[in-house]
Amino acid sequence: MAYGASFGTLMILLTVVQPLVNAASQNVNQELSNILNELWKLDKNRLSPGTDYTISLQGKAGYVTHGSTYARDFASKPLFSYVDENKLSTITTYSCFMKLLDNYVMATGTAERITPEEVTENNQFLDAILETEVMKRAHKYLVEKRQARASQRDFKTDLYEMWFRLYHRDRNGGADSSGFEHVFVGETKFGREIMGLHNWVQFYMEEKNKHLDYKGYKASRNDVPYADDHVLNTQFSWHGLIKPVGSAFIGVSPEFEMAIFTILFLTSTAKSSTAVVNLDEYQLELVVYRHGRSIGTAYPKLLSSNNRHL
């Protein structure tokens, strides 16, 4: 397996940093909120904060100019104080997911070479998540909306196209990116900018391997996060580059993230799709950019937590 991106999330953005938004001014998509809350309740593989993992929020990160390679560190310790790796290795969807994190070259502009073994790993991951109640419900919803084919085999084929098909992100070189690589693993652009990297398992593994340095949380003045929150906006460096603001779910299963972003992708044909949703105790703006028939990027942007928007 090619090891160029190492292990590397928590977080989610395309290539630009977007300011935090006043949640009170947002129009909530109630239908989408309803199905996502169903999926939230079905996500039995979501890990529990304080039990399965512990995070240390520390200080609030400062402002960083886009493209800067320096950020003042307001967190002397890692974000993740503890993660039950035994639990990750024994839950099938996580164990299959983690095998995919070293299958990519970090830099865009460098063609990816996917081996037969890596294709097998991609298929094993999709098979695993399709057996979960989360993905079964997401598939049923999409079929009801006439946005997905009824056969699970056909749906898996479409998921592969959405998430694992290689395409050109950089015009130079060969096919150098995929939706999965961008969102869950992370990439770099011109050796100067972090793109994607919106998954908490990747964030933890890269932090553990000393490739990623958490700089602090990002939040509005009156919306300081709690250590048991399942969504965070953060600032971090990765292989010496800075992500001024990245956002991601924490503790949720990979099938949950795949399900919600697949729903948003398939229920819209716009180049850029956004939706404000109330999910559990959080208000989020979900963002998906498409790259033809595939995911370009996808991430949740935390607007409000702990029901402060109510």
PDB file of C-alpha atoms in Angstrom, residues 64-256:
ATOM      1  CA  VAL A  64      -4.167  32.908  10.803  1.00  0.00           C
ATOM      2  CA  THR A  65      -3.861  34.480   7.378  1.00  0.00           C
ATOM      3  CA  HIS A  66      -4.783  32.110   4.562  1.00  0.00           C
ATOM      4  CA  GLY A  67      -1.598  30.554   3.198  1.00  0.00           C
ATOM      5  CA  SER A  68       0.475  31.290   6.287  1.00  0.00           C
ATOM      6  CA  THR A  69       2.823  28.577   7.557  1.00  0.00           C
ATOM      7  CA  TYR A  70       2.800  29.862  11.145  1.00  0.00           C
ATOM      8  CA  ALA A  71       0.126  29.754  13.832  1.00  0.00           C
ATOM      9  CA  ARG A  72       0.568  30.582  17.492  1.00  0.00           C
ATOM     10  CA  ASP A  73       0.004  27.443  19.555  1.00  0.00           C
ATOM     11  CA  PHE A  74      -2.760  27.771  22.145  1.00  0.00           C
ATOM     12  CA  ALA A  75      -2.718  24.046  22.939  1.00  0.00           C
ATOM     13  CA  SER A  76       0.463  22.604  24.377  1.00  0.00           C
ATOM     14  CA  LYS A  77      -1.039  19.100  24.503  1.00  0.00           C
ATOM     15  CA  PRO A  78      -2.682  16.946  21.824  1.00  0.00           C
ATOM     16  CA  LEU A  79      -6.423  17.247  21.250  1.00  0.00           C
ATOM     17  CA  PHE A  80      -6.894  13.527  21.924  1.00  0.00           C
ATOM     18  CA  SER A  81      -5.774  12.530  25.398  1.00  0.00           C
ATOM     19  CA  TYR A  82      -7.065   8.969  24.987  1.00  0.00           C
ATOM     20  CA  VAL A  83      -8.689   6.778  22.339  1.00  0.00           C
ATOM     21  CA  ASP A  84      -9.676   3.149  22.875  1.00  0.00           C
ATOM     22  CA  GLU A  85      -7.779   1.687  19.928  1.00  0.00           C
ATOM     23  CA  ASN A  86      -8.918  -1.814  20.817  1.00  0.00           C
ATOM     24  CA  LYS A  87     -12.487  -0.712  20.212  1.00  0.00           C
ATOM     25  CA  LEU A  88     -11.513   0.814  16.862  1.00  0.00           C
ATOM     26  CA  SER A  89      -9.823  -2.410  15.806  1.00  0.00           C
ATOM     27  CA  THR A  90     -12.725  -4.643  16.836  1.00  0.00           C
ATOM     28  CA  ILE A  91     -15.555  -2.685  15.158  1.00  0.00           C
ATOM     29  CA  THR A  92     -15.567  -3.842  11.530  1.00  0.00           C
ATOM     30  CA  THR A  93     -16.357  -0.524   9.877  1.00  0.00           C
ATOM     31  CA  TYR A  94     -13.561   1.255  11.753  1.00  0.00           C
ATOM     32  CA  SER A  95     -11.006  -1.506  11.130  1.00  0.00           C
ATOM     33  CA  CYS A  96     -11.830  -1.541   7.417  1.00  0.00           C
ATOM     34  CA  PHE A  97     -11.757   2.249   7.328  1.00  0.00           C
ATOM     35  CA  MET A  98      -8.339   2.502   8.951  1.00  0.00           C
ATOM     36  CA  LYS A  99      -6.815   0.221   6.303  1.00  0.00           C
ATOM     37  CA  LEU A 100      -7.633   2.889   3.696  1.00  0.00           C
ATOM     38  CA  LEU A 101      -5.767   5.755   5.333  1.00  0.00           C
ATOM     39  CA  ASP A 102      -2.333   4.849   3.979  1.00  0.00           C
ATOM     40  CA  ASN A 103      -3.441   4.245   0.394  1.00  0.00           C
ATOM     41  CA  TYR A 104      -2.805   7.754  -0.910  1.00  0.00           C
ATOM     42  CA  VAL A 105      -0.043  10.185  -1.852  1.00  0.00           C
ATOM     43  CA  MET A 106      -0.423  13.418   0.079  1.00  0.00           C
ATOM     44  CA  ALA A 107       0.487  15.917  -2.667  1.00  0.00           C
ATOM     45  CA  THR A 108      -1.919  16.802  -5.450  1.00  0.00           C
ATOM     46  CA  GLY A 109      -0.290  16.790  -8.870  1.00  0.00           C
ATOM     47  CA  THR A 110       1.184  13.348  -8.168  1.00  0.00           C
ATOM     48  CA  ALA A 111      -0.796  10.564  -9.817  1.00  0.00           C
ATOM     49  CA  GLU A 112      -2.299   7.988  -7.476  1.00  0.00           C
ATOM     50  CA  ARG A 113      -1.585   4.330  -8.204  1.00  0.00           C
ATOM     51  CA  ILE A 114      -4.253   2.084  -6.767  1.00  0.00           C
ATOM     52  CA  THR A 115      -3.200  -1.520  -6.350  1.00  0.00           C
ATOM     53  CA  PRO A 116      -5.527  -4.553  -6.578  1.00  0.00           C
ATOM     54  CA  GLU A 117      -5.100  -4.933  -2.820  1.00  0.00           C
ATOM     55  CA  GLU A 118      -6.308  -1.369  -2.275  1.00  0.00           C
ATOM     56  CA  VAL A 119      -9.331  -1.934  -4.536  1.00  0.00           C
ATOM     57  CA  THR A 120     -10.166  -4.957  -2.384  1.00  0.00           C
ATOM     58  CA  GLU A 121      -9.861  -2.804   0.755  1.00  0.00           C
ATOM     59  CA  ASN A 122     -12.184  -0.167  -0.735  1.00  0.00           C
ATOM     60  CA  ASN A 123     -14.774  -2.830  -1.496  1.00  0.00           C
ATOM     61  CA  GLN A 124     -14.457  -4.430   1.931  1.00  0.00           C
ATOM     62  CA  PHE A 125     -15.086  -1.055   3.541  1.00  0.00           C
ATOM     63  CA  LEU A 126     -18.184  -0.414   1.424  1.00  0.00           C
ATOM     64  CA  ASP A 127     -19.473  -3.933   2.134  1.00  0.00           C
ATOM     65  CA  ALA A 128     -19.012  -3.333   5.859  1.00  0.00           C
ATOM     66  CA  ILE A 129     -20.828   0.005   6.007  1.00  0.00           C
ATOM     67  CA  LEU A 130     -23.666  -1.254   3.805  1.00  0.00           C
ATOM     68  CA  GLU A 131     -24.437  -3.868   6.471  1.00  0.00           C
ATOM     69  CA  THR A 132     -25.010  -1.176   9.133  1.00  0.00           C
ATOM     70  CA  GLU A 133     -28.440   0.167  10.027  1.00  0.00           C
ATOM     71  CA  VAL A 134     -27.166   3.676   9.293  1.00  0.00           C
ATOM     72  CA  MET A 135     -26.391   2.973   5.643  1.00  0.00           C
ATOM     73  CA  LYS A 136     -29.451   0.764   5.178  1.00  0.00           C
ATOM     74  CA  ARG A 137     -31.680   3.629   6.310  1.00  0.00           C
ATOM     75  CA  ALA A 138     -29.789   6.158   4.178  1.00  0.00           C
ATOM     76  CA  HIS A 139     -30.170   3.893   1.144  1.00  0.00           C
ATOM     77  CA  LYS A 140     -33.892   3.416   1.798  1.00  0.00           C
ATOM     78  CA  TYR A 141     -34.373   7.172   2.115  1.00  0.00           C
ATOM     79  CA  LEU A 142     -32.549   7.836  -1.157  1.00  0.00           C
ATOM     80  CA  VAL A 143     -34.579   5.166  -2.968  1.00  0.00           C
ATOM     81  CA  GLU A 144     -37.782   6.735  -1.634  1.00  0.00           C
ATOM     82  CA  LYS A 145     -36.551  10.093  -2.975  1.00  0.00           C
ATOM     83  CA  ARG A 146     -35.731   8.399  -6.315  1.00  0.00           C
ATOM     84  CA  GLN A 147     -32.116   9.451  -5.925  1.00  0.00           C
ATOM     85  CA  ALA A 148     -30.573   5.979  -5.638  1.00  0.00           C
ATOM     86  CA  ARG A 149     -31.005   2.587  -7.269  1.00  0.00           C
ATOM     87  CA  ALA A 150     -32.847   0.007  -5.176  1.00  0.00           C
ATOM     88  CA  SER A 151     -30.333  -2.812  -5.552  1.00  0.00           C
ATOM     89  CA  GLN A 152     -27.652  -2.773  -2.848  1.00  0.00           C
ATOM     90  CA  ARG A 153     -25.111  -3.927  -5.435  1.00  0.00           C
ATOM     91  CA  ASP A 154     -25.995  -1.000  -7.698  1.00  0.00           C
ATOM     92  CA  PHE A 155     -25.919   1.395  -4.761  1.00  0.00           C
ATOM     93  CA  LYS A 156     -22.456   0.116  -3.832  1.00  0.00           C
ATOM     94  CA  THR A 157     -21.297   0.724  -7.409  1.00  0.00           C
ATOM     95  CA  ASP A 158     -22.553   4.295  -7.197  1.00  0.00           C
ATOM     96  CA  LEU A 159     -20.887   4.816  -3.800  1.00  0.00           C
ATOM     97  CA  TYR A 160     -17.592   3.638  -5.277  1.00  0.00           C
ATOM     98  CA  GLU A 161     -17.954   6.170  -8.094  1.00  0.00           C
ATOM     99  CA  MET A 162     -18.793   8.964  -5.667  1.00  0.00           C
ATOM    100  CA  TRP A 163     -16.066   8.318  -3.136  1.00  0.00           C
ATOM    101  CA  PHE A 164     -13.242   6.266  -4.672  1.00  0.00           C
ATOM    102  CA  ARG A 165     -13.075   7.126  -8.368  1.00  0.00           C
ATOM    103  CA  LEU A 166      -9.803   8.917  -9.090  1.00  0.00           C
ATOM    104  CA  TYR A 167      -9.901  12.293 -10.822  1.00  0.00           C
ATOM    105  CA  HIS A 168      -7.678  15.299 -11.528  1.00  0.00           C
ATOM    106  CA  ARG A 169      -7.610  17.914  -8.779  1.00  0.00           C
ATOM    107  CA  ASP A 170      -4.357  19.410 -10.074  1.00  0.00           C
ATOM    108  CA  ARG A 171      -4.149  19.858 -13.848  1.00  0.00           C
ATOM    109  CA  ASN A 172      -0.578  18.611 -13.856  1.00  0.00           C
ATOM    110  CA  GLY A 173       0.121  14.877 -13.846  1.00  0.00           C
ATOM    111  CA  GLY A 174      -2.361  12.036 -13.725  1.00  0.00           C
ATOM    112  CA  ALA A 175      -5.481  11.369 -11.648  1.00  0.00           C
ATOM    113  CA  ASP A 176      -4.361  12.533  -8.224  1.00  0.00           C
ATOM    114  CA  SER A 177      -7.393  12.665  -5.955  1.00  0.00           C
ATOM    115  CA  SER A 178     -10.695  11.163  -4.882  1.00  0.00           C
ATOM    116  CA  GLY A 179     -13.541  12.189  -2.627  1.00  0.00           C
ATOM    117  CA  PHE A 180     -12.469   9.744   0.040  1.00  0.00           C
ATOM    118  CA  GLU A 181      -8.851  10.902   0.012  1.00  0.00           C
ATOM    119  CA  HIS A 182      -9.785  14.558   0.233  1.00  0.00           C
ATOM    120  CA  VAL A 183     -12.426  14.301   2.948  1.00  0.00           C
ATOM    121  CA  PHE A 184     -11.115  11.532   5.169  1.00  0.00           C
ATOM    122  CA  VAL A 185      -7.346  11.460   4.591  1.00  0.00           C
ATOM    123  CA  GLY A 186      -6.324  14.974   3.555  1.00  0.00           C
ATOM    124  CA  GLU A 187      -4.174  16.410   0.778  1.00  0.00           C
ATOM    125  CA  THR A 188      -1.741  19.252   0.196  1.00  0.00           C
ATOM    126  CA  LYS A 189      -1.835  21.780  -2.630  1.00  0.00           C
ATOM    127  CA  PHE A 190       1.422  23.044  -4.143  1.00  0.00           C
ATOM    128  CA  GLY A 191       3.148  22.043  -0.904  1.00  0.00           C
ATOM    129  CA  ARG A 192       1.688  25.146   0.748  1.00  0.00           C
ATOM    130  CA  GLU A 193      -1.885  24.388   1.754  1.00  0.00           C
ATOM    131  CA  ILE A 194      -3.857  21.671   3.554  1.00  0.00           C
ATOM    132  CA  MET A 195      -7.011  20.536   1.806  1.00  0.00           C
ATOM    133  CA  GLY A 196      -9.691  18.338   3.327  1.00  0.00           C
ATOM    134  CA  LEU A 197      -8.680  16.173   6.286  1.00  0.00           C
ATOM    135  CA  HIS A 198     -12.017  16.204   8.053  1.00  0.00           C
ATOM    136  CA  ASN A 199     -12.061  12.893   9.900  1.00  0.00           C
ATOM    137  CA  TRP A 200     -11.416  12.448  13.599  1.00  0.00           C
ATOM    138  CA  VAL A 201      -9.759   9.004  13.347  1.00  0.00           C
ATOM    139  CA  GLN A 202      -7.253  10.319  10.804  1.00  0.00           C
ATOM    140  CA  PHE A 203      -6.699  13.389  12.980  1.00  0.00           C
ATOM    141  CA  TYR A 204      -6.011  11.192  16.003  1.00  0.00           C
ATOM    142  CA  MET A 205      -3.659   8.849  14.159  1.00  0.00           C
ATOM    143  CA  GLU A 206      -1.677  11.691  12.618  1.00  0.00           C
ATOM    144  CA  GLU A 207      -1.506  13.429  15.992  1.00  0.00           C
ATOM    145  CA  LYS A 208      -0.291  10.210  17.616  1.00  0.00           C
ATOM    146  CA  ASN A 209       2.382   9.820  14.915  1.00  0.00           C
ATOM    147  CA  LYS A 210       3.574  13.423  15.481  1.00  0.00           C
ATOM    148  CA  HIS A 211       2.582  14.541  11.998  1.00  0.00           C
ATOM    149  CA  LEU A 212      -0.237  16.788  13.203  1.00  0.00           C
ATOM    150  CA  ASP A 213      -0.189  19.489  15.893  1.00  0.00           C
ATOM    151  CA  TYR A 214      -3.451  20.782  17.348  1.00  0.00           C
ATOM    152  CA  LYS A 215      -3.292  24.565  17.877  1.00  0.00           C
ATOM    153  CA  GLY A 216      -6.619  25.132  19.642  1.00  0.00           C
ATOM    154  CA  TYR A 217     -10.354  25.260  19.023  1.00  0.00           C
ATOM    155  CA  LYS A 218     -12.189  27.858  16.932  1.00  0.00           C
ATOM    156  CA  ALA A 219     -15.460  29.261  18.237  1.00  0.00           C
ATOM    157  CA  SER A 220     -17.548  32.383  18.381  1.00  0.00           C
ATOM    158  CA  ARG A 221     -17.258  34.495  21.513  1.00  0.00           C
ATOM    159  CA  ASN A 222     -20.323  33.031  23.238  1.00  0.00           C
ATOM    160  CA  ASP A 223     -20.128  29.457  21.993  1.00  0.00           C
ATOM    161  CA  VAL A 224     -17.155  27.827  23.712  1.00  0.00           C
ATOM    162  CA  PRO A 225     -17.158  24.051  23.042  1.00  0.00           C
ATOM    163  CA  TYR A 226     -17.373  21.307  25.646  1.00  0.00           C
ATOM    164  CA  ALA A 227     -15.141  18.233  25.892  1.00  0.00           C
ATOM    165  CA  ASP A 228     -18.090  15.933  25.151  1.00  0.00           C
ATOM    166  CA  ASP A 229     -19.077  17.688  21.910  1.00  0.00           C
ATOM    167  CA  HIS A 230     -19.331  15.510  18.811  1.00  0.00           C
ATOM    168  CA  VAL A 231     -18.543  18.361  16.402  1.00  0.00           C
ATOM    169  CA  LEU A 232     -15.637  20.805  16.613  1.00  0.00           C
ATOM    170  CA  ASN A 233     -14.021  23.626  14.668  1.00  0.00           C
ATOM    171  CA  THR A 234     -10.259  23.441  15.126  1.00  0.00           C
ATOM    172  CA  GLN A 235      -6.938  24.858  13.963  1.00  0.00           C
ATOM    173  CA  PHE A 236      -3.947  22.606  13.373  1.00  0.00           C
ATOM    174  CA  SER A 237      -0.719  22.069  11.480  1.00  0.00           C
ATOM    175  CA  TRP A 238      -0.049  18.966   9.397  1.00  0.00           C
ATOM    176  CA  HIS A 239       3.399  18.145   8.069  1.00  0.00           C
ATOM    177  CA  GLY A 240       4.393  21.756   8.712  1.00  0.00           C
ATOM    178  CA  LEU A 241       1.416  23.342   6.926  1.00  0.00           C
ATOM    179  CA  ILE A 242      -1.415  25.221   8.675  1.00  0.00           C
ATOM    180  CA  LYS A 243      -5.160  24.651   8.526  1.00  0.00           C
ATOM    181  CA  PRO A 244      -6.570  27.959   9.887  1.00  0.00           C
ATOM    182  CA  VAL A 245     -10.033  26.450  10.433  1.00  0.00           C
ATOM    183  CA  GLY A 246     -11.066  22.842  10.035  1.00  0.00           C
ATOM    184  CA  SER A 247     -14.266  21.258  11.247  1.00  0.00           C
ATOM    185  CA  ALA A 248     -15.258  17.670  11.830  1.00  0.00           C
ATOM    186  CA  PHE A 249     -17.417  15.231  13.667  1.00  0.00           C
ATOM    187  CA  ILE A 250     -15.715  13.538  16.611  1.00  0.00           C
ATOM    188  CA  GLY A 251     -16.475   9.999  17.743  1.00  0.00           C
ATOM    189  CA  VAL A 252     -19.037   9.287  15.008  1.00  0.00           C
ATOM    190  CA  SER A 253     -18.693   6.179  12.879  1.00  0.00           C
ATOM    191  CA  PRO A 254     -17.363   6.288   9.315  1.00  0.00           C
ATOM    192  CA  GLU A 255     -20.683   4.945   8.055  1.00  0.00           C
ATOM    193  CA  PHE A 256     -22.514   7.908   9.595  1.00  0.00           C
TER     194      PHE A 256
END
